[in-house]
Amino acid sequence: MRATAGPDALLGLGRRLGMWVTMLAFLAVGGQARAGEANGYGVAPWTEAVVSVTDLAESSAWLIEDGGWQVVGEGAMARAELDYWKLPESVSGTYRRVCAAQAETGCIRFVRFDGAAQQRPIRLAARPWDTGGIFSIMLRSEDVQAMFDAAIARGWWAESQPYRFSFGASDLVNVVVRGPHGVNYALYEREAPPFTAFPLGALSQAFNSMRMVKDQPASLAWYRDRLGFDVLFDAPFTDPEPRSNNFSVPANFATELVRSAAVAQPVLPGESGRVEMMQFVGFEGRDFSAHASPPNLGIISVRYPVTDFEGYLAHLASRGLEPEYSADDVAVEGIGTVELAAVRDPDGNLTEFYDAR
């Protein structure tokens, strides 16, 4: 059962735990863990995010040249993948797949669609509390300030400057930087004690992705009860003091505005493959869900491998979920020739699954 609390209790929780954002990215124990069904079908952490852009080199350069990522594949998209996305014959596509050094998961597949009649950013001129479209891809770093400076030098922007704070025994730094087409990257640095779950470097593999949602309990229930994901964390809270924050909430509202957030993933314990949901309770933003489809620009989806693909699709069907997109024998470079299926969450965001046998 989801806990609720009054303003005084929430303020006390904020004082004990420090900045709320640390909870979302770094909580490893003490959350509302729930055994899910997805792992029983062999759903593993997502291997890649799919990001639609107009310039593959420009959009990936920060990750590669400043962050130490590597190009692991690039070229033309197969016609079968474009057909899977229900794109007309007039549309062609190219891709560039990049991964952090020593990583085979948490990669990013940048795709460029050419010949589309209409194409716009999914989250055009959006603020953090606007819903629809995946808000950010999350990575860790050994030096958040350096990566922030490198992004700004490229003409990127940010919701805030990096800031330091403590969470329990950890000393942390966090910032959200914004690249072309409003694609956000949330960076986390743990200055002490050292993070050892996977290699870091300038930019680590991606480990999470955030969706801003209209009804957090309903969104969490969708990932938990329909997709069968485990729940890592679910709680409302406010900032402990009036201060600037990485989501541009004015300081005089920071101690009053409740941010209801949750994290789910197919396998617990684990540091990767996460999906995060956040609702700014009382803020009524715009809804961009109608634009959260290719060939529009921005974060399209994250892709989870599944060993029992047919069994998992039957599980989804039993929960009333029919794929928005699906196809057999789709050649996806870097993954293989696979069956693919994508479903939409309550805020219109796509989550993909593919046959990993």
Coordinates of C-alpha atoms in Angstrom, one line a residue:
M1 CA 0.0 0.0 0.0
R2 CA 1.3 3.4 -0.9
A3 CA 2.0 5.6 2.2
T4 CA 0.7 9.1 2.5
A5 CA 1.8 11.9 4.9
G6 CA 0.9 15.4 5.8
P7 CA 3.0 18.4 5.1
D8 CA 4.8 18.4 8.5
A9 CA 5.7 14.7 8.1
L10 CA 6.9 15.3 4.5
L11 CA 9.1 18.2 5.6
G12 CA 10.6 16.0 8.3
L13 CA 11.2 13.3 5.8
G14 CA 13.0 15.7 3.6
R15 CA 15.2 16.9 6.4
R16 CA 16.2 13.4 7.3
L17 CA 16.9 12.3 3.7
G18 CA 18.2 15.4 2.1
M19 CA 17.5 16.4 -1.5
W20 CA 14.7 14.2 -2.8
V21 CA 16.5 13.6 -6.1
T22 CA 19.1 11.5 -4.4
M23 CA 16.5 9.1 -3.3
L24 CA 15.4 8.5 -6.8
A25 CA 18.7 7.6 -8.3
F26 CA 20.6 6.1 -5.4
L27 CA 18.2 4.3 -3.1
A28 CA 19.3 0.6 -3.1
V29 CA 17.6 -0.6 0.1
G30 CA 14.6 0.4 2.3
G31 CA 12.2 1.1 -0.5
Q32 CA 8.9 -0.7 -1.2
A33 CA 10.4 -3.7 -3.0
R34 CA 7.8 -5.9 -4.6
A35 CA 8.4 -9.2 -6.3
G36 CA 7.4 -8.7 -10.0
E37 CA 6.5 -11.2 -12.7
A38 CA 8.6 -9.8 -15.6
N39 CA 11.8 -11.5 -14.4
G40 CA 10.0 -14.8 -14.6
Y41 CA 9.8 -14.3 -18.4
G42 CA 13.4 -13.3 -18.6
V43 CA 12.9 -9.6 -19.0
A44 CA 16.4 -8.1 -18.4
P45 CA 17.5 -4.4 -17.9
W46 CA 17.0 -2.3 -21.0
T47 CA 19.9 -2.5 -23.4
E48 CA 19.4 0.8 -25.2
A49 CA 17.3 4.0 -25.5
V50 CA 16.1 5.0 -28.9
V51 CA 16.5 8.8 -29.5
S52 CA 15.3 10.5 -32.7
V53 CA 17.5 13.4 -33.9
T54 CA 18.3 15.3 -37.1
D55 CA 22.1 15.1 -36.8
L56 CA 23.6 11.8 -35.6
A57 CA 27.1 13.2 -35.1
E58 CA 26.1 16.4 -33.4
S59 CA 23.7 14.6 -30.9
S60 CA 26.3 11.9 -30.0
A61 CA 29.4 14.1 -29.9
W62 CA 29.1 15.0 -26.2
L63 CA 28.8 11.4 -25.2
I64 CA 31.7 10.3 -27.4
E65 CA 34.2 13.2 -27.4
D66 CA 33.6 14.4 -23.8
G67 CA 32.1 11.4 -22.1
G68 CA 34.4 8.6 -23.5
W69 CA 31.6 6.6 -25.2
Q70 CA 32.2 4.6 -28.3
V71 CA 30.4 4.1 -31.6
V72 CA 29.5 0.4 -31.8
G73 CA 27.5 0.6 -35.0
E74 CA 26.1 2.9 -37.6
G75 CA 24.5 2.9 -41.0
A76 CA 21.2 2.5 -42.8
M77 CA 18.1 1.3 -40.9
A78 CA 16.6 -1.8 -42.3
R79 CA 13.2 -1.3 -44.1
A80 CA 11.7 -3.8 -41.7
E81 CA 12.4 -1.5 -38.7
L82 CA 10.9 1.5 -40.5
D83 CA 7.8 -0.7 -41.3
Y84 CA 7.7 -1.7 -37.7
W85 CA 7.4 2.0 -36.8
K86 CA 4.6 2.3 -39.3
L87 CA 6.5 4.8 -41.3
P88 CA 5.6 5.4 -45.0
E89 CA 7.8 4.1 -47.9
S90 CA 9.0 7.7 -48.4
V91 CA 10.8 7.7 -45.1
S92 CA 14.3 6.3 -44.8
G93 CA 16.5 6.1 -41.8
T94 CA 20.1 6.0 -40.5
Y95 CA 21.3 5.2 -37.0
R96 CA 24.4 5.5 -34.8
R97 CA 24.6 3.2 -31.7
V98 CA 26.9 4.4 -28.9
C99 CA 27.8 2.7 -25.7
A100 CA 29.9 3.6 -22.6
A101 CA 33.3 2.0 -22.5
Q102 CA 33.1 -1.6 -21.2
A103 CA 29.3 -1.6 -21.4
E104 CA 26.9 -3.7 -23.5
T105 CA 23.7 -2.3 -21.8
G106 CA 22.5 1.2 -21.2
C107 CA 23.5 2.2 -24.7
I108 CA 21.8 4.8 -26.9
R109 CA 20.7 4.3 -30.5
F110 CA 20.4 7.7 -32.2
V111 CA 18.2 7.5 -35.3
R112 CA 17.6 10.0 -38.1
F113 CA 14.4 9.8 -40.2
D114 CA 14.6 11.4 -43.6
G115 CA 11.7 12.1 -45.9
A116 CA 9.0 12.5 -43.2
A117 CA 6.2 14.9 -44.1
Q118 CA 6.1 16.3 -40.6
Q119 CA 8.6 16.1 -37.7
R120 CA 8.7 18.1 -34.5
P121 CA 10.3 17.8 -31.0
I122 CA 8.2 15.5 -28.8
R123 CA 8.6 17.9 -25.8
L124 CA 8.7 21.2 -27.6
A125 CA 9.5 24.1 -25.2
A126 CA 8.5 21.8 -22.3
R127 CA 9.0 22.4 -18.6
P128 CA 9.9 19.5 -16.3
W129 CA 6.3 19.2 -15.0
D130 CA 4.8 18.9 -18.5
T131 CA 3.8 15.3 -19.2
G132 CA 4.2 13.0 -22.2
G133 CA 7.4 12.0 -23.8
I134 CA 10.4 10.5 -21.9
F135 CA 12.0 13.4 -19.9
S136 CA 15.6 12.1 -19.5
I137 CA 18.2 9.5 -19.7
M138 CA 20.2 9.0 -16.5
L139 CA 24.0 8.4 -16.3
R140 CA 26.7 8.4 -13.6
S141 CA 29.9 10.3 -13.8
E142 CA 33.3 10.7 -12.1
D143 CA 33.1 14.5 -12.6
V144 CA 29.7 16.1 -13.1
Q145 CA 31.1 19.6 -13.2
A146 CA 33.4 18.8 -16.1
M147 CA 30.6 17.1 -18.1
F148 CA 28.3 20.1 -17.4
D149 CA 31.0 22.5 -18.5
A150 CA 31.6 20.5 -21.7
A151 CA 27.8 20.5 -22.5
I152 CA 27.5 24.2 -22.0
A153 CA 30.6 24.8 -24.2
R154 CA 28.7 22.9 -27.0
G155 CA 25.8 25.3 -26.7
W156 CA 23.6 22.9 -24.6
W157 CA 21.6 24.1 -21.6
A158 CA 20.5 22.9 -18.2
E159 CA 17.7 23.2 -15.6
S160 CA 20.3 24.2 -13.0
Q161 CA 24.0 24.3 -12.3
P162 CA 25.6 21.3 -10.5
Y163 CA 25.1 21.2 -6.8
R164 CA 26.6 19.2 -4.0
F165 CA 24.7 17.6 -1.1
S166 CA 24.9 14.7 1.2
F167 CA 22.6 11.6 1.3
G168 CA 23.2 9.4 4.3
A169 CA 26.9 8.5 4.1
S170 CA 27.2 9.6 0.5
D171 CA 28.4 12.9 -0.9
L172 CA 26.8 13.6 -4.2
V173 CA 26.6 16.0 -7.2
N174 CA 23.7 16.2 -9.6
V175 CA 22.7 18.1 -12.7
V176 CA 20.3 17.8 -15.7
V177 CA 21.7 19.0 -19.0
R178 CA 19.7 19.5 -22.2
G179 CA 21.0 18.7 -25.7
P180 CA 19.5 19.0 -29.2
H181 CA 15.7 18.6 -29.5
G182 CA 15.2 19.0 -25.7
V183 CA 16.8 15.6 -24.9
N184 CA 17.8 15.6 -21.3
Y185 CA 20.6 13.7 -19.6
A186 CA 20.6 13.6 -15.8
L187 CA 24.1 13.1 -14.3
Y188 CA 25.0 11.7 -10.9
E189 CA 28.3 11.8 -9.2
R190 CA 29.0 10.0 -5.9
E191 CA 32.1 11.7 -4.5
A192 CA 32.2 9.4 -1.4
P193 CA 32.1 6.5 -0.9
P194 CA 33.2 5.2 -4.3
F195 CA 30.5 3.7 -6.7
T196 CA 31.6 0.2 -7.8
A197 CA 28.5 -1.5 -9.3
F198 CA 29.7 -0.7 -12.9
P199 CA 32.5 1.3 -14.5
L200 CA 32.0 5.1 -14.4
G201 CA 34.6 7.2 -16.3
A202 CA 33.5 10.6 -17.6
L203 CA 30.1 9.2 -18.4
S204 CA 28.8 5.7 -17.4
Q205 CA 26.3 3.5 -19.1
A206 CA 22.7 4.8 -18.8
F207 CA 20.9 3.2 -15.9
N208 CA 17.5 4.9 -15.7
S209 CA 15.0 6.9 -17.7
M210 CA 12.4 9.4 -16.3
R211 CA 8.8 10.0 -17.3
M212 CA 6.8 13.0 -16.0
V213 CA 3.3 11.7 -15.3
K214 CA -0.2 13.0 -14.6
D215 CA -1.1 10.4 -12.0
Q216 CA 1.9 8.7 -10.4
P217 CA 0.0 6.0 -8.5
A218 CA -1.7 5.0 -11.8
S219 CA 1.5 5.1 -13.7
L220 CA 3.3 3.0 -11.1
A221 CA 0.4 0.5 -11.1
W222 CA 0.7 0.1 -14.8
Y223 CA 4.5 -0.8 -14.7
R224 CA 4.0 -3.0 -11.6
D225 CA 0.7 -4.8 -12.4
R226 CA 0.7 -4.8 -16.1
L227 CA 4.4 -5.0 -17.1
G228 CA 5.2 -7.0 -13.9
F229 CA 8.1 -4.9 -12.9
D230 CA 9.5 -4.8 -9.4
V231 CA 9.1 -1.6 -7.3
L232 CA 12.3 -0.1 -6.0
F233 CA 10.9 3.1 -4.5
D234 CA 7.5 4.8 -4.1
A235 CA 7.0 7.9 -1.8
P236 CA 5.9 11.5 -1.9
F237 CA 8.1 14.2 -0.4
T238 CA 9.1 17.9 -0.5
D239 CA 12.4 19.8 -0.4
P240 CA 13.6 20.3 3.2
E241 CA 14.4 24.0 2.7
P242 CA 13.7 26.8 0.2
R243 CA 16.5 26.4 -2.3
S244 CA 17.0 26.1 -6.1
N245 CA 16.7 22.6 -7.5
N246 CA 17.3 20.8 -10.8
F247 CA 13.7 21.0 -12.0
S248 CA 13.4 24.8 -11.8
V249 CA 10.7 24.8 -9.1
P250 CA 10.9 28.3 -7.5
A251 CA 12.6 28.3 -4.1
N252 CA 9.5 29.7 -2.4
F253 CA 7.5 26.7 -3.6
A254 CA 10.2 24.0 -3.0
T255 CA 9.1 23.2 0.6
E256 CA 5.4 23.1 -0.3
L257 CA 5.2 21.3 -3.7
V258 CA 5.0 17.6 -3.3
R259 CA 6.9 15.5 -5.8
S260 CA 5.4 12.0 -6.0
A261 CA 8.0 9.7 -7.4
A262 CA 8.6 6.0 -8.0
V263 CA 11.2 3.7 -9.6
A264 CA 10.5 0.3 -11.2
Q265 CA 12.7 -2.2 -12.9
P266 CA 12.3 -5.8 -14.1
V267 CA 15.0 -7.2 -11.8
L268 CA 15.8 -6.5 -8.2
P269 CA 18.4 -6.0 -6.9
G270 CA 20.3 -4.2 -9.6
E271 CA 21.7 -0.8 -10.6
S272 CA 20.4 -0.6 -14.2
G273 CA 17.3 -1.0 -16.4
R274 CA 15.2 1.4 -14.3
V275 CA 12.1 3.4 -15.2
E276 CA 11.2 6.4 -13.1
M277 CA 7.9 8.2 -12.7
M278 CA 7.4 11.6 -11.2
Q279 CA 4.3 13.8 -10.6
F280 CA 4.5 17.5 -9.5
V281 CA 1.3 17.4 -7.4
G282 CA -0.7 20.5 -8.0
F283 CA 1.2 21.7 -11.1
E284 CA -0.9 21.3 -14.2
G285 CA 1.5 21.2 -17.1
R286 CA 1.0 20.6 -20.8
D287 CA 0.5 17.1 -22.2
F288 CA 2.8 16.1 -25.0
S289 CA 1.7 12.5 -25.3
A290 CA 0.2 12.9 -28.7
H291 CA 3.7 13.6 -30.1
A292 CA 5.5 10.7 -28.5
S293 CA 6.0 8.7 -31.6
P294 CA 8.5 8.4 -34.4
P295 CA 9.5 10.2 -36.6
N296 CA 9.2 13.0 -34.0
L297 CA 12.4 14.2 -32.3
G298 CA 13.4 13.2 -28.7
I299 CA 13.6 10.1 -26.6
I300 CA 11.3 7.5 -28.3
S301 CA 11.7 4.5 -26.0
V302 CA 13.9 2.1 -24.1
R303 CA 14.3 -1.5 -25.2
Y304 CA 14.2 -4.5 -22.9
P305 CA 15.4 -8.0 -24.0
V306 CA 13.1 -10.9 -23.1
T307 CA 14.1 -14.6 -23.3
D308 CA 10.5 -15.9 -23.2
F309 CA 9.1 -13.3 -25.6
E310 CA 5.9 -15.1 -26.6
G311 CA 5.1 -16.0 -23.0
Y312 CA 5.6 -12.4 -22.0
L313 CA 3.4 -11.0 -24.8
A314 CA 0.7 -13.5 -23.6
H315 CA 1.2 -12.1 -20.1
L316 CA 0.7 -8.6 -21.3
A317 CA -2.4 -9.6 -23.3
S318 CA -3.8 -11.1 -20.1
R319 CA -3.4 -7.7 -18.5
G320 CA -5.2 -6.0 -21.3
L321 CA -2.1 -4.7 -23.1
E322 CA -1.9 -4.9 -26.9
P323 CA 1.2 -3.6 -28.6
E324 CA 1.1 -0.2 -30.3
Y325 CA 3.9 -1.5 -32.7
S326 CA 4.9 -5.1 -33.3
A327 CA 6.8 -7.1 -36.0
D328 CA 8.7 -10.3 -36.6
D329 CA 12.1 -10.8 -38.2
V330 CA 13.2 -7.2 -37.8
A331 CA 16.9 -6.6 -38.4
V332 CA 18.2 -4.2 -35.8
E333 CA 21.9 -3.8 -36.0
G334 CA 23.6 -4.4 -32.7
I335 CA 20.7 -6.5 -31.4
G336 CA 20.0 -9.0 -34.2
T337 CA 17.0 -10.1 -36.3
V338 CA 14.3 -10.2 -33.6
E339 CA 10.6 -9.9 -32.8
L340 CA 9.8 -6.5 -31.5
A341 CA 6.8 -5.1 -29.6
A342 CA 6.1 -1.7 -28.1
V343 CA 3.4 -0.7 -25.6
R344 CA 2.2 2.7 -24.3
D345 CA 2.0 3.7 -20.7
P346 CA -0.8 5.9 -19.3
D347 CA 1.1 9.0 -20.4
G348 CA 1.7 7.9 -23.9
N349 CA 5.4 6.8 -23.5
L350 CA 6.7 3.8 -25.4
T351 CA 8.4 0.8 -23.8
E352 CA 9.8 -1.8 -26.2
F353 CA 10.6 -5.5 -25.7
Y354 CA 12.5 -7.8 -28.1
D355 CA 13.1 -11.5 -28.4
A356 CA 16.6 -12.2 -26.9
R357 CA 16.7 -16.0 -27.3

